[in-house]
Amino acid sequence: SLEHSKRADWHGRVVGSVYASLIVAVALAELFYPGAGLLTDATFGASARSSFACTLTAAYFVWDTIFCAVTGQGVALVLHGLIAFVVFVCTLQPFQQHASMVFLLQEASTPLLNLRQQLLACDLAHSRTFAVANIGFAVTFLVVRWFVMFPFTLLWYAENWRLLHAVPRDTRLRAWVVYGS
């Protein structure tokens, strides 16, 4: 019984939640049990699982960009999809696939955010489920994005700065990939 725009948003959030749940599980598996390629070379190494995760993520953001454009989700979300697509295409060189597994953990809060928004769309903001989703989202977002990702991102930028300015520069390094990611 939702109006068309809310129904489209609902369906997009279902797809986003399925993707986020799957990708967090794959990223965690790769972080706890990394493939041999990532164990030997965190910068340029790859594994079947990390390559799958990066490919799936790039594909998801192609879908997300088109979905956001077609359903009128706004320029900001279309740009977000395009930028995320470029970032994950760059990881397929391969480059920084280990780091991308850590960055993918940011998706852990997405299913809770989506559930929260879907409950709001159904006028269920006073339900127990909404309260749990609200608190769960806030805690997950704070822990993952602030306490884990903020320091990790600073270290990641420092490592990429070092890679770009190393003498001699590793011949596998492509500056456009570093800037793109």
PDB file of C-alpha atoms in Angstrom:
ATOM      1  CA  SER A   1       0.000   0.000   0.000  1.00  0.00           C
ATOM      2  CA  LEU A   2       3.036   2.288  -0.257  1.00  0.00           C
ATOM      3  CA  GLU A   3       3.055   5.056  -2.839  1.00  0.00           C
ATOM      4  CA  HIS A   4       5.290   4.483  -5.874  1.00  0.00           C
ATOM      5  CA  SER A   5       8.384   6.402  -4.647  1.00  0.00           C
ATOM      6  CA  LYS A   6       8.296   4.745  -1.214  1.00  0.00           C
ATOM      7  CA  ARG A   7       7.778   1.330  -2.822  1.00  0.00           C
ATOM      8  CA  ALA A   8      10.814   1.867  -5.072  1.00  0.00           C
ATOM      9  CA  ASP A   9      12.868   2.971  -2.064  1.00  0.00           C
ATOM     10  CA  TRP A  10      11.667  -0.120  -0.160  1.00  0.00           C
ATOM     11  CA  HIS A  11      12.769  -2.483  -2.945  1.00  0.00           C
ATOM     12  CA  GLY A  12      16.134  -0.752  -3.271  1.00  0.00           C
ATOM     13  CA  ARG A  13      16.690  -1.130   0.444  1.00  0.00           C
ATOM     14  CA  VAL A  14      15.897  -4.850   0.306  1.00  0.00           C
ATOM     15  CA  VAL A  15      18.513  -5.347  -2.420  1.00  0.00           C
ATOM     16  CA  GLY A  16      20.975  -3.148  -0.507  1.00  0.00           C
ATOM     17  CA  SER A  17      20.458  -5.125   2.691  1.00  0.00           C
ATOM     18  CA  VAL A  18      20.975  -8.478   0.973  1.00  0.00           C
ATOM     19  CA  TYR A  19      24.138  -7.161  -0.699  1.00  0.00           C
ATOM     20  CA  ALA A  20      25.457  -5.624   2.552  1.00  0.00           C
ATOM     21  CA  SER A  21      24.845  -8.779   4.577  1.00  0.00           C
ATOM     22  CA  LEU A  22      26.561 -10.956   1.981  1.00  0.00           C
ATOM     23  CA  ILE A  23      29.537  -8.650   1.452  1.00  0.00           C
ATOM     24  CA  VAL A  24      30.225  -8.217   5.175  1.00  0.00           C
ATOM     25  CA  ALA A  25      30.226 -12.002   5.596  1.00  0.00           C
ATOM     26  CA  VAL A  26      32.660 -12.422   2.673  1.00  0.00           C
ATOM     27  CA  ALA A  27      34.905  -9.580   3.907  1.00  0.00           C
ATOM     28  CA  LEU A  28      35.027 -10.975   7.442  1.00  0.00           C
ATOM     29  CA  ALA A  29      35.850 -14.444   6.124  1.00  0.00           C
ATOM     30  CA  GLU A  30      38.691 -12.975   4.069  1.00  0.00           C
ATOM     31  CA  LEU A  31      40.010 -10.921   6.985  1.00  0.00           C
ATOM     32  CA  PHE A  32      39.986 -13.875   9.397  1.00  0.00           C
ATOM     33  CA  TYR A  33      41.154 -16.461   6.840  1.00  0.00           C
ATOM     34  CA  PRO A  34      42.979 -14.521   4.109  1.00  0.00           C
ATOM     35  CA  GLY A  35      43.879 -16.159   0.832  1.00  0.00           C
ATOM     36  CA  ALA A  36      47.529 -16.833   0.074  1.00  0.00           C
ATOM     37  CA  GLY A  37      47.809 -13.859  -2.298  1.00  0.00           C
ATOM     38  CA  LEU A  38      46.798 -11.431   0.435  1.00  0.00           C
ATOM     39  CA  LEU A  39      49.069 -13.052   2.994  1.00  0.00           C
ATOM     40  CA  THR A  40      52.148 -12.594   0.828  1.00  0.00           C
ATOM     41  CA  ASP A  41      51.383  -9.086  -0.484  1.00  0.00           C
ATOM     42  CA  ALA A  42      48.811  -6.849   1.212  1.00  0.00           C
ATOM     43  CA  THR A  43      49.261  -4.073  -1.371  1.00  0.00           C
ATOM     44  CA  PHE A  44      49.189  -5.933  -4.692  1.00  0.00           C
ATOM     45  CA  GLY A  45      48.004  -9.366  -3.616  1.00  0.00           C
ATOM     46  CA  ALA A  46      44.652 -10.884  -4.400  1.00  0.00           C
ATOM     47  CA  SER A  47      42.698 -13.961  -3.512  1.00  0.00           C
ATOM     48  CA  ALA A  48      39.705 -15.578  -5.130  1.00  0.00           C
ATOM     49  CA  ARG A  49      37.465 -14.433  -2.268  1.00  0.00           C
ATOM     50  CA  SER A  50      38.720 -10.832  -2.179  1.00  0.00           C
ATOM     51  CA  SER A  51      38.484 -10.578  -5.969  1.00  0.00           C
ATOM     52  CA  PHE A  52      34.929 -11.944  -5.770  1.00  0.00           C
ATOM     53  CA  ALA A  53      34.042  -9.387  -3.092  1.00  0.00           C
ATOM     54  CA  CYS A  54      35.498  -6.490  -5.102  1.00  0.00           C
ATOM     55  CA  THR A  55      33.794  -7.663  -8.311  1.00  0.00           C
ATOM     56  CA  LEU A  56      30.456  -8.133  -6.553  1.00  0.00           C
ATOM     57  CA  THR A  57      30.789  -4.693  -5.004  1.00  0.00           C
ATOM     58  CA  ALA A  58      31.596  -3.036  -8.338  1.00  0.00           C
ATOM     59  CA  ALA A  59      28.605  -4.810  -9.903  1.00  0.00           C
ATOM     60  CA  TYR A  60      26.343  -3.813  -7.026  1.00  0.00           C
ATOM     61  CA  PHE A  61      27.309  -0.169  -7.456  1.00  0.00           C
ATOM     62  CA  VAL A  62      26.539  -0.324 -11.187  1.00  0.00           C
ATOM     63  CA  TRP A  63      23.052  -1.495 -10.212  1.00  0.00           C
ATOM     64  CA  ASP A  64      22.827   1.053  -7.390  1.00  0.00           C
ATOM     65  CA  THR A  65      23.839   3.962  -9.636  1.00  0.00           C
ATOM     66  CA  ILE A  66      21.247   3.037 -12.256  1.00  0.00           C
ATOM     67  CA  PHE A  67      18.593   2.386  -9.598  1.00  0.00           C
ATOM     68  CA  CYS A  68      19.226   5.745  -7.908  1.00  0.00           C
ATOM     69  CA  ALA A  69      19.122   7.590 -11.238  1.00  0.00           C
ATOM     70  CA  VAL A  70      15.961   5.879 -12.503  1.00  0.00           C
ATOM     71  CA  THR A  71      14.024   6.194  -9.241  1.00  0.00           C
ATOM     72  CA  GLY A  72      15.068   9.787  -8.617  1.00  0.00           C
ATOM     73  CA  GLN A  73      17.037   9.160  -5.426  1.00  0.00           C
ATOM     74  CA  GLY A  74      19.081  12.293  -6.029  1.00  0.00           C
ATOM     75  CA  VAL A  75      22.395  13.393  -7.456  1.00  0.00           C
ATOM     76  CA  ALA A  76      24.298  12.667  -4.233  1.00  0.00           C
ATOM     77  CA  LEU A  77      23.354   8.972  -4.269  1.00  0.00           C
ATOM     78  CA  VAL A  78      24.051   8.650  -7.998  1.00  0.00           C
ATOM     79  CA  LEU A  79      27.520  10.142  -7.437  1.00  0.00           C
ATOM     80  CA  HIS A  80      28.067   7.869  -4.441  1.00  0.00           C
ATOM     81  CA  GLY A  81      27.337   4.850  -6.630  1.00  0.00           C
ATOM     82  CA  LEU A  82      29.633   6.053  -9.418  1.00  0.00           C
ATOM     83  CA  ILE A  83      32.509   6.816  -7.065  1.00  0.00           C
ATOM     84  CA  ALA A  84      32.167   3.494  -5.245  1.00  0.00           C
ATOM     85  CA  PHE A  85      32.136   1.700  -8.604  1.00  0.00           C
ATOM     86  CA  VAL A  86      35.409   3.389  -9.638  1.00  0.00           C
ATOM     87  CA  VAL A  87      37.030   2.605  -6.285  1.00  0.00           C
ATOM     88  CA  PHE A  88      36.235  -1.087  -6.482  1.00  0.00           C
ATOM     89  CA  VAL A  89      37.219  -1.370 -10.141  1.00  0.00           C
ATOM     90  CA  CYS A  90      40.613   0.004  -9.061  1.00  0.00           C
ATOM     91  CA  THR A  91      40.972  -2.775  -6.472  1.00  0.00           C
ATOM     92  CA  LEU A  92      40.697  -5.325  -9.267  1.00  0.00           C
ATOM     93  CA  GLN A  93      44.071  -4.300 -10.744  1.00  0.00           C
ATOM     94  CA  PRO A  94      44.785  -5.883  -8.076  1.00  0.00           C
ATOM     95  CA  PHE A  95      45.463  -3.104  -5.625  1.00  0.00           C
ATOM     96  CA  GLN A  96      44.706  -2.892  -1.909  1.00  0.00           C
ATOM     97  CA  GLN A  97      42.279  -5.792  -1.861  1.00  0.00           C
ATOM     98  CA  HIS A  98      43.145  -6.496   1.765  1.00  0.00           C
ATOM     99  CA  ALA A  99      42.294  -2.910   2.700  1.00  0.00           C
ATOM    100  CA  SER A 100      39.102  -3.096   0.659  1.00  0.00           C
ATOM    101  CA  MET A 101      37.938  -5.983   2.857  1.00  0.00           C
ATOM    102  CA  VAL A 102      38.273  -3.700   5.872  1.00  0.00           C
ATOM    103  CA  PHE A 103      36.490  -0.857   4.059  1.00  0.00           C
ATOM    104  CA  LEU A 104      33.629  -3.210   3.154  1.00  0.00           C
ATOM    105  CA  LEU A 105      32.917  -3.666   6.873  1.00  0.00           C
ATOM    106  CA  GLN A 106      31.264  -0.245   6.698  1.00  0.00           C
ATOM    107  CA  GLU A 107      28.314  -2.045   5.125  1.00  0.00           C
ATOM    108  CA  ALA A 108      27.582  -3.718   8.492  1.00  0.00           C
ATOM    109  CA  SER A 109      25.287  -0.859   9.491  1.00  0.00           C
ATOM    110  CA  THR A 110      23.396  -0.798   6.172  1.00  0.00           C
ATOM    111  CA  PRO A 111      20.794  -3.524   6.887  1.00  0.00           C
ATOM    112  CA  LEU A 112      19.885  -1.831  10.165  1.00  0.00           C
ATOM    113  CA  LEU A 113      19.646   1.576   8.498  1.00  0.00           C
ATOM    114  CA  ASN A 114      17.463   0.097   5.776  1.00  0.00           C
ATOM    115  CA  LEU A 115      15.215  -1.694   8.272  1.00  0.00           C
ATOM    116  CA  ARG A 116      14.849   1.572  10.189  1.00  0.00           C
ATOM    117  CA  GLN A 117      13.870   3.465   7.022  1.00  0.00           C
ATOM    118  CA  GLN A 118      11.437   0.735   5.956  1.00  0.00           C
ATOM    119  CA  LEU A 119       9.741   0.800   9.346  1.00  0.00           C
ATOM    120  CA  LEU A 120       9.431   4.582   9.085  1.00  0.00           C
ATOM    121  CA  ALA A 121       7.835   4.200   5.636  1.00  0.00           C
ATOM    122  CA  CYS A 122       5.263   1.832   7.162  1.00  0.00           C
ATOM    123  CA  ASP A 123       4.514   4.194  10.087  1.00  0.00           C
ATOM    124  CA  LEU A 124       6.033   1.769  12.598  1.00  0.00           C
ATOM    125  CA  ALA A 125       8.335   4.254  14.317  1.00  0.00           C
ATOM    126  CA  HIS A 126       6.895   3.366  17.725  1.00  0.00           C
ATOM    127  CA  SER A 127       7.481  -0.375  17.489  1.00  0.00           C
ATOM    128  CA  ARG A 128      10.008  -2.376  19.483  1.00  0.00           C
ATOM    129  CA  THR A 129      11.628  -3.476  16.212  1.00  0.00           C
ATOM    130  CA  PHE A 130      12.184   0.151  15.271  1.00  0.00           C
ATOM    131  CA  ALA A 131      13.805   0.878  18.646  1.00  0.00           C
ATOM    132  CA  VAL A 132      16.146  -2.113  18.271  1.00  0.00           C
ATOM    133  CA  ALA A 133      16.992  -1.177  14.663  1.00  0.00           C
ATOM    134  CA  ASN A 134      17.585   2.443  15.691  1.00  0.00           C
ATOM    135  CA  ILE A 135      19.940   1.584  18.543  1.00  0.00           C
ATOM    136  CA  GLY A 136      21.614  -1.221  16.599  1.00  0.00           C
ATOM    137  CA  PHE A 137      22.257   1.087  13.661  1.00  0.00           C
ATOM    138  CA  ALA A 138      23.657   3.848  15.874  1.00  0.00           C
ATOM    139  CA  VAL A 139      25.999   1.486  17.750  1.00  0.00           C
ATOM    140  CA  THR A 140      27.146  -0.361  14.626  1.00  0.00           C
ATOM    141  CA  PHE A 141      27.676   2.873  12.707  1.00  0.00           C
ATOM    142  CA  LEU A 142      29.624   4.457  15.570  1.00  0.00           C
ATOM    143  CA  VAL A 143      31.834   1.451  16.264  1.00  0.00           C
ATOM    144  CA  VAL A 144      32.575   0.481  12.673  1.00  0.00           C
ATOM    145  CA  ARG A 145      32.738   3.852  10.941  1.00  0.00           C
ATOM    146  CA  TRP A 146      34.251   5.958  13.716  1.00  0.00           C
ATOM    147  CA  PHE A 147      36.312   3.677  15.930  1.00  0.00           C
ATOM    148  CA  VAL A 148      37.520   1.242  13.268  1.00  0.00           C
ATOM    149  CA  MET A 149      37.375   3.066   9.952  1.00  0.00           C
ATOM    150  CA  PHE A 150      38.608   6.511  10.949  1.00  0.00           C
ATOM    151  CA  PRO A 151      42.039   5.350  12.210  1.00  0.00           C
ATOM    152  CA  PHE A 152      42.256   2.685   9.494  1.00  0.00           C
ATOM    153  CA  THR A 153      41.589   5.282   6.787  1.00  0.00           C
ATOM    154  CA  LEU A 154      44.327   7.545   8.119  1.00  0.00           C
ATOM    155  CA  LEU A 155      46.786   4.645   8.068  1.00  0.00           C
ATOM    156  CA  TRP A 156      45.612   3.706   4.555  1.00  0.00           C
ATOM    157  CA  TYR A 157      46.215   7.242   3.252  1.00  0.00           C
ATOM    158  CA  ALA A 158      49.668   7.292   4.861  1.00  0.00           C
ATOM    159  CA  GLU A 159      50.526   3.954   3.217  1.00  0.00           C
ATOM    160  CA  ASN A 160      49.385   5.185  -0.195  1.00  0.00           C
ATOM    161  CA  TRP A 161      51.369   8.390   0.238  1.00  0.00           C
ATOM    162  CA  ARG A 162      54.426   6.254   0.988  1.00  0.00           C
ATOM    163  CA  LEU A 163      53.779   4.068  -2.062  1.00  0.00           C
ATOM    164  CA  LEU A 164      53.435   7.081  -4.378  1.00  0.00           C
ATOM    165  CA  HIS A 165      56.631   8.711  -3.108  1.00  0.00           C
ATOM    166  CA  ALA A 166      58.831   5.626  -2.740  1.00  0.00           C
ATOM    167  CA  VAL A 167      62.129   5.728  -4.606  1.00  0.00           C
ATOM    168  CA  PRO A 168      62.290   3.669  -6.681  1.00  0.00           C
ATOM    169  CA  ARG A 169      58.532   3.317  -7.170  1.00  0.00           C
ATOM    170  CA  ASP A 170      57.171  -0.206  -7.458  1.00  0.00           C
ATOM    171  CA  THR A 171      56.591  -0.872 -11.159  1.00  0.00           C
ATOM    172  CA  ARG A 172      53.223  -2.465 -10.400  1.00  0.00           C
ATOM    173  CA  LEU A 173      51.924   0.803  -8.977  1.00  0.00           C
ATOM    174  CA  ARG A 174      49.714   2.873 -11.250  1.00  0.00           C
ATOM    175  CA  ALA A 175      49.163   6.377  -9.924  1.00  0.00           C
ATOM    176  CA  TRP A 176      45.667   6.596 -11.426  1.00  0.00           C
ATOM    177  CA  VAL A 177      44.674   3.515  -9.434  1.00  0.00           C
ATOM    178  CA  VAL A 178      45.908   5.077  -6.188  1.00  0.00           C
ATOM    179  CA  TYR A 179      44.070   8.314  -6.914  1.00  0.00           C
ATOM    180  CA  GLY A 180      40.996   6.418  -8.103  1.00  0.00           C
ATOM    181  CA  SER A 181      40.812   4.416  -4.943  1.00  0.00           C
TER     182      SER A 181
END
